[in-house]
């Protein structure tokens, strides 16, 4: 296969989302007078993951998650805080905390000359754009589509159609969706008729019926997957 357009996921793919969330969570709860916030992080993570699965299923919107996760946490654990205030402080923390995975920037620098790069991310617009601005990432991407801004999320094919339209509607066989989530990125790519590359750094077993076109454990292996396409066969 030869590719000209690469569609990247952001969270857990290029960006260390777990660290960002842990730091932002602790800061937001401390700002609301909650001691030892790390005690509540596992419960928060469980709630947050559950809500984002509902986003993927199309039953709630990304923007619904913003305050609802803290309302549910407050109810389940009997905490005393203003959910809206915690949510706002958390959003600020998500933008200000966290870094790219080692090697991610170099990967984008190596690929940008020979591919048209796009990003499709399930997230809240101000968070994702704020992170990209802080990290200086926007220059790498010809298209950035964020579910919270467009009202549709991966794995629905409509969000892929929006990204491809911004990239000039290239043949889908020449595109590659690259991400860490089987139900979001890989299912979404397949729904859109796009080959997929599953980022699986921990070697997680795939017990689903989904079959990614490629699987890779590190960024060097992704370059191997791209093969000759990475070195000038498809210049922008």
mmCIF file with all atom_site columns, N, CA and C in Angstrom, residues 89-123:
data_model
loop_
_atom_site.group_PDB
_atom_site.id
_atom_site.type_symbol
_atom_site.label_atom_id
_atom_site.label_alt_id
_atom_site.label_comp_id
_atom_site.label_asym_id
_atom_site.label_entity_id
_atom_site.label_seq_id
_atom_site.pdbx_PDB_ins_code
_atom_site.Cartn_x
_atom_site.Cartn_y
_atom_site.Cartn_z
_atom_site.occupancy
_atom_site.B_iso_or_equiv
_atom_site.pdbx_formal_charge
_atom_site.auth_seq_id
_atom_site.auth_comp_id
_atom_site.auth_asym_id
_atom_site.auth_atom_id
_atom_site.pdbx_PDB_model_num
ATOM 1   N N  . UNK A 1 89  ? -11.911 24.601 36.121 1.00 0.00 ? 89  UNK A N  1
ATOM 2   C CA . UNK A 1 89  ? -10.507 24.519 36.522 1.00 0.00 ? 89  UNK A CA 1
ATOM 3   C C  . UNK A 1 89  ? -9.823  23.311 35.895 1.00 0.00 ? 89  UNK A C  1
ATOM 4   N N  . UNK A 1 90  ? -10.563 22.235 35.756 1.00 0.00 ? 90  UNK A N  1
ATOM 5   C CA . UNK A 1 90  ? -10.019 21.028 35.137 1.00 0.00 ? 90  UNK A CA 1
ATOM 6   C C  . UNK A 1 90  ? -9.705  21.270 33.664 1.00 0.00 ? 90  UNK A C  1
ATOM 7   N N  . UNK A 1 91  ? -10.607 21.949 32.960 1.00 0.00 ? 91  UNK A N  1
ATOM 8   C CA . UNK A 1 91  ? -10.368 22.264 31.549 1.00 0.00 ? 91  UNK A CA 1
ATOM 9   C C  . UNK A 1 91  ? -9.098  23.092 31.404 1.00 0.00 ? 91  UNK A C  1
ATOM 10  N N  . UNK A 1 92  ? -8.937  24.080 32.269 1.00 0.00 ? 92  UNK A N  1
ATOM 11  C CA . UNK A 1 92  ? -7.715  24.891 32.236 1.00 0.00 ? 92  UNK A CA 1
ATOM 12  C C  . UNK A 1 92  ? -6.489  24.022 32.467 1.00 0.00 ? 92  UNK A C  1
ATOM 13  N N  . UNK A 1 93  ? -6.588  23.104 33.417 1.00 0.00 ? 93  UNK A N  1
ATOM 14  C CA . UNK A 1 93  ? -5.475  22.215 33.703 1.00 0.00 ? 93  UNK A CA 1
ATOM 15  C C  . UNK A 1 93  ? -5.152  21.282 32.560 1.00 0.00 ? 93  UNK A C  1
ATOM 16  N N  . UNK A 1 94  ? -6.176  20.789 31.872 1.00 0.00 ? 94  UNK A N  1
ATOM 17  C CA . UNK A 1 94  ? -5.934  19.906 30.732 1.00 0.00 ? 94  UNK A CA 1
ATOM 18  C C  . UNK A 1 94  ? -5.136  20.612 29.646 1.00 0.00 ? 94  UNK A C  1
ATOM 19  N N  . UNK A 1 95  ? -5.423  21.891 29.450 1.00 0.00 ? 95  UNK A N  1
ATOM 20  C CA . UNK A 1 95  ? -4.689  22.662 28.443 1.00 0.00 ? 95  UNK A CA 1
ATOM 21  C C  . UNK A 1 95  ? -3.245  22.886 28.883 1.00 0.00 ? 95  UNK A C  1
ATOM 22  N N  . UNK A 1 96  ? -3.048  23.166 30.158 1.00 0.00 ? 96  UNK A N  1
ATOM 23  C CA . UNK A 1 96  ? -1.731  23.590 30.652 1.00 0.00 ? 96  UNK A CA 1
ATOM 24  C C  . UNK A 1 96  ? -0.820  22.438 31.060 1.00 0.00 ? 96  UNK A C  1
ATOM 25  N N  . UNK A 1 97  ? -1.379  21.248 31.269 1.00 0.00 ? 97  UNK A N  1
ATOM 26  C CA . UNK A 1 97  ? -0.590  20.116 31.773 1.00 0.00 ? 97  UNK A CA 1
ATOM 27  C C  . UNK A 1 97  ? -0.431  19.042 30.702 1.00 0.00 ? 97  UNK A C  1
ATOM 28  N N  . UNK A 1 98  ? 0.710   18.371 30.730 1.00 0.00 ? 98  UNK A N  1
ATOM 29  C CA . UNK A 1 98  ? 0.923   17.239 29.837 1.00 0.00 ? 98  UNK A CA 1
ATOM 30  C C  . UNK A 1 98  ? 1.814   17.565 28.661 1.00 0.00 ? 98  UNK A C  1
ATOM 31  N N  . UNK A 1 99  ? 2.467   16.521 28.139 1.00 0.00 ? 99  UNK A N  1
ATOM 32  C CA . UNK A 1 99  ? 3.415   16.671 27.045 1.00 0.00 ? 99  UNK A CA 1
ATOM 33  C C  . UNK A 1 99  ? 3.189   15.593 25.992 1.00 0.00 ? 99  UNK A C  1
ATOM 34  N N  . UNK A 1 100 ? 3.809   15.790 24.846 1.00 0.00 ? 100 UNK A N  1
ATOM 35  C CA . UNK A 1 100 ? 3.807   14.768 23.814 1.00 0.00 ? 100 UNK A CA 1
ATOM 36  C C  . UNK A 1 100 ? 4.594   13.550 24.288 1.00 0.00 ? 100 UNK A C  1
ATOM 37  N N  . UNK A 1 101 ? 4.264   12.394 23.745 1.00 0.00 ? 101 UNK A N  1
ATOM 38  C CA . UNK A 1 101 ? 5.088   11.224 23.982 1.00 0.00 ? 101 UNK A CA 1
ATOM 39  C C  . UNK A 1 101 ? 6.472   11.454 23.384 1.00 0.00 ? 101 UNK A C  1
ATOM 40  N N  . UNK A 1 102 ? 7.508   10.905 24.000 1.00 0.00 ? 102 UNK A N  1
ATOM 41  C CA . UNK A 1 102 ? 8.847   11.023 23.414 1.00 0.00 ? 102 UNK A CA 1
ATOM 42  C C  . UNK A 1 102 ? 8.862   10.514 21.972 1.00 0.00 ? 102 UNK A C  1
ATOM 43  N N  . UNK A 1 103 ? 9.416   11.315 21.098 1.00 0.00 ? 103 UNK A N  1
ATOM 44  C CA . UNK A 1 103 ? 9.509   10.933 19.697 1.00 0.00 ? 103 UNK A CA 1
ATOM 45  C C  . UNK A 1 103 ? 8.357   11.390 18.830 1.00 0.00 ? 103 UNK A C  1
ATOM 46  N N  . UNK A 1 104 ? 7.263   11.881 19.442 1.00 0.00 ? 104 UNK A N  1
ATOM 47  C CA . UNK A 1 104 ? 6.097   12.266 18.647 1.00 0.00 ? 104 UNK A CA 1
ATOM 48  C C  . UNK A 1 104 ? 6.383   13.479 17.769 1.00 0.00 ? 104 UNK A C  1
ATOM 49  N N  . UNK A 1 105 ? 7.038   14.485 18.333 1.00 0.00 ? 105 UNK A N  1
ATOM 50  C CA . UNK A 1 105 ? 7.337   15.672 17.531 1.00 0.00 ? 105 UNK A CA 1
ATOM 51  C C  . UNK A 1 105 ? 8.283   15.318 16.383 1.00 0.00 ? 105 UNK A C  1
ATOM 52  N N  . UNK A 1 106 ? 9.289   14.525 16.663 1.00 0.00 ? 106 UNK A N  1
ATOM 53  C CA . UNK A 1 106 ? 10.226  14.119 15.607 1.00 0.00 ? 106 UNK A CA 1
ATOM 54  C C  . UNK A 1 106 ? 9.492   13.350 14.512 1.00 0.00 ? 106 UNK A C  1
ATOM 55  N N  . UNK A 1 107 ? 8.557   12.511 14.902 1.00 0.00 ? 107 UNK A N  1
ATOM 56  C CA . UNK A 1 107 ? 7.766   11.778 13.915 1.00 0.00 ? 107 UNK A CA 1
ATOM 57  C C  . UNK A 1 107 ? 7.041   12.734 12.980 1.00 0.00 ? 107 UNK A C  1
ATOM 58  N N  . UNK A 1 108 ? 6.353   13.728 13.544 1.00 0.00 ? 108 UNK A N  1
ATOM 59  C CA . UNK A 1 108 ? 5.620   14.688 12.721 1.00 0.00 ? 108 UNK A CA 1
ATOM 60  C C  . UNK A 1 108 ? 6.562   15.483 11.831 1.00 0.00 ? 108 UNK A C  1
ATOM 61  N N  . UNK A 1 109 ? 7.714   15.855 12.366 1.00 0.00 ? 109 UNK A N  1
ATOM 62  C CA . UNK A 1 109 ? 8.701   16.584 11.569 1.00 0.00 ? 109 UNK A CA 1
ATOM 63  C C  . UNK A 1 109 ? 9.185   15.744 10.400 1.00 0.00 ? 109 UNK A C  1
ATOM 64  N N  . UNK A 1 110 ? 9.370   14.454 10.633 1.00 0.00 ? 110 UNK A N  1
ATOM 65  C CA . UNK A 1 110 ? 9.846   13.571 9.571  1.00 0.00 ? 110 UNK A CA 1
ATOM 66  C C  . UNK A 1 110 ? 8.785   13.327 8.501  1.00 0.00 ? 110 UNK A C  1
ATOM 67  N N  . UNK A 1 111 ? 7.514   13.335 8.911  1.00 0.00 ? 111 UNK A N  1
ATOM 68  C CA . UNK A 1 111 ? 6.443   12.975 7.983  1.00 0.00 ? 111 UNK A CA 1
ATOM 69  C C  . UNK A 1 111 ? 5.860   14.154 7.219  1.00 0.00 ? 111 UNK A C  1
ATOM 70  N N  . UNK A 1 112 ? 5.941   15.365 7.774  1.00 0.00 ? 112 UNK A N  1
ATOM 71  C CA . UNK A 1 112 ? 5.183   16.478 7.207  1.00 0.00 ? 112 UNK A CA 1
ATOM 72  C C  . UNK A 1 112 ? 5.599   16.828 5.785  1.00 0.00 ? 112 UNK A C  1
ATOM 73  N N  . UNK A 1 113 ? 6.850   16.577 5.412  1.00 0.00 ? 113 UNK A N  1
ATOM 74  C CA . UNK A 1 113 ? 7.298   16.946 4.069  1.00 0.00 ? 113 UNK A CA 1
ATOM 75  C C  . UNK A 1 113 ? 6.728   16.033 2.999  1.00 0.00 ? 113 UNK A C  1
ATOM 76  N N  . UNK A 1 114 ? 6.386   14.799 3.367  1.00 0.00 ? 114 UNK A N  1
ATOM 77  C CA . UNK A 1 114 ? 6.017   13.796 2.376  1.00 0.00 ? 114 UNK A CA 1
ATOM 78  C C  . UNK A 1 114 ? 4.564   13.357 2.440  1.00 0.00 ? 114 UNK A C  1
ATOM 79  N N  . UNK A 1 115 ? 3.826   13.860 3.401  1.00 0.00 ? 115 UNK A N  1
ATOM 80  C CA . UNK A 1 115 ? 2.421   13.501 3.552  1.00 0.00 ? 115 UNK A CA 1
ATOM 81  C C  . UNK A 1 115 ? 1.600   14.740 3.886  1.00 0.00 ? 115 UNK A C  1
ATOM 82  N N  . UNK A 1 116 ? 0.336   14.684 3.548  1.00 0.00 ? 116 UNK A N  1
ATOM 83  C CA . UNK A 1 116 ? -0.632  15.632 4.084  1.00 0.00 ? 116 UNK A CA 1
ATOM 84  C C  . UNK A 1 116 ? -1.159  15.030 5.379  1.00 0.00 ? 116 UNK A C  1
ATOM 85  N N  . UNK A 1 117 ? -1.002  15.757 6.478  1.00 0.00 ? 117 UNK A N  1
ATOM 86  C CA . UNK A 1 117 ? -1.373  15.244 7.791  1.00 0.00 ? 117 UNK A CA 1
ATOM 87  C C  . UNK A 1 117 ? -2.677  15.866 8.264  1.00 0.00 ? 117 UNK A C  1
ATOM 88  N N  . UNK A 1 118 ? -3.540  15.034 8.807  1.00 0.00 ? 118 UNK A N  1
ATOM 89  C CA . UNK A 1 118 ? -4.771  15.495 9.421  1.00 0.00 ? 118 UNK A CA 1
ATOM 90  C C  . UNK A 1 118 ? -4.896  14.931 10.821 1.00 0.00 ? 118 UNK A C  1
ATOM 91  N N  . UNK A 1 119 ? -5.741  15.554 11.619 1.00 0.00 ? 119 UNK A N  1
ATOM 92  C CA . UNK A 1 119 ? -6.026  15.048 12.961 1.00 0.00 ? 119 UNK A CA 1
ATOM 93  C C  . UNK A 1 119 ? -7.530  14.946 13.140 1.00 0.00 ? 119 UNK A C  1
ATOM 94  N N  . UNK A 1 120 ? -7.971  13.809 13.660 1.00 0.00 ? 120 UNK A N  1
ATOM 95  C CA . UNK A 1 120 ? -9.370  13.614 14.030 1.00 0.00 ? 120 UNK A CA 1
ATOM 96  C C  . UNK A 1 120 ? -9.381  13.186 15.488 1.00 0.00 ? 120 UNK A C  1
ATOM 97  N N  . UNK A 1 121 ? -9.958  14.005 16.347 1.00 0.00 ? 121 UNK A N  1
ATOM 98  C CA . UNK A 1 121 ? -9.908  13.724 17.777 1.00 0.00 ? 121 UNK A CA 1
ATOM 99  C C  . UNK A 1 121 ? -11.277 13.875 18.419 1.00 0.00 ? 121 UNK A C  1
ATOM 100 N N  . UNK A 1 122 ? -11.632 12.905 19.240 1.00 0.00 ? 122 UNK A N  1
ATOM 101 C CA . UNK A 1 122 ? -12.818 13.027 20.079 1.00 0.00 ? 122 UNK A CA 1
ATOM 102 C C  . UNK A 1 122 ? -12.425 13.828 21.315 1.00 0.00 ? 122 UNK A C  1
ATOM 103 N N  . UNK A 1 123 ? -12.930 15.022 21.419 1.00 0.00 ? 123 UNK A N  1
ATOM 104 C CA . UNK A 1 123 ? -12.551 15.854 22.549 1.00 0.00 ? 123 UNK A CA 1
ATOM 105 C C  . UNK A 1 123 ? -13.322 17.152 22.567 1.00 0.00 ? 123 UNK A C  1
#
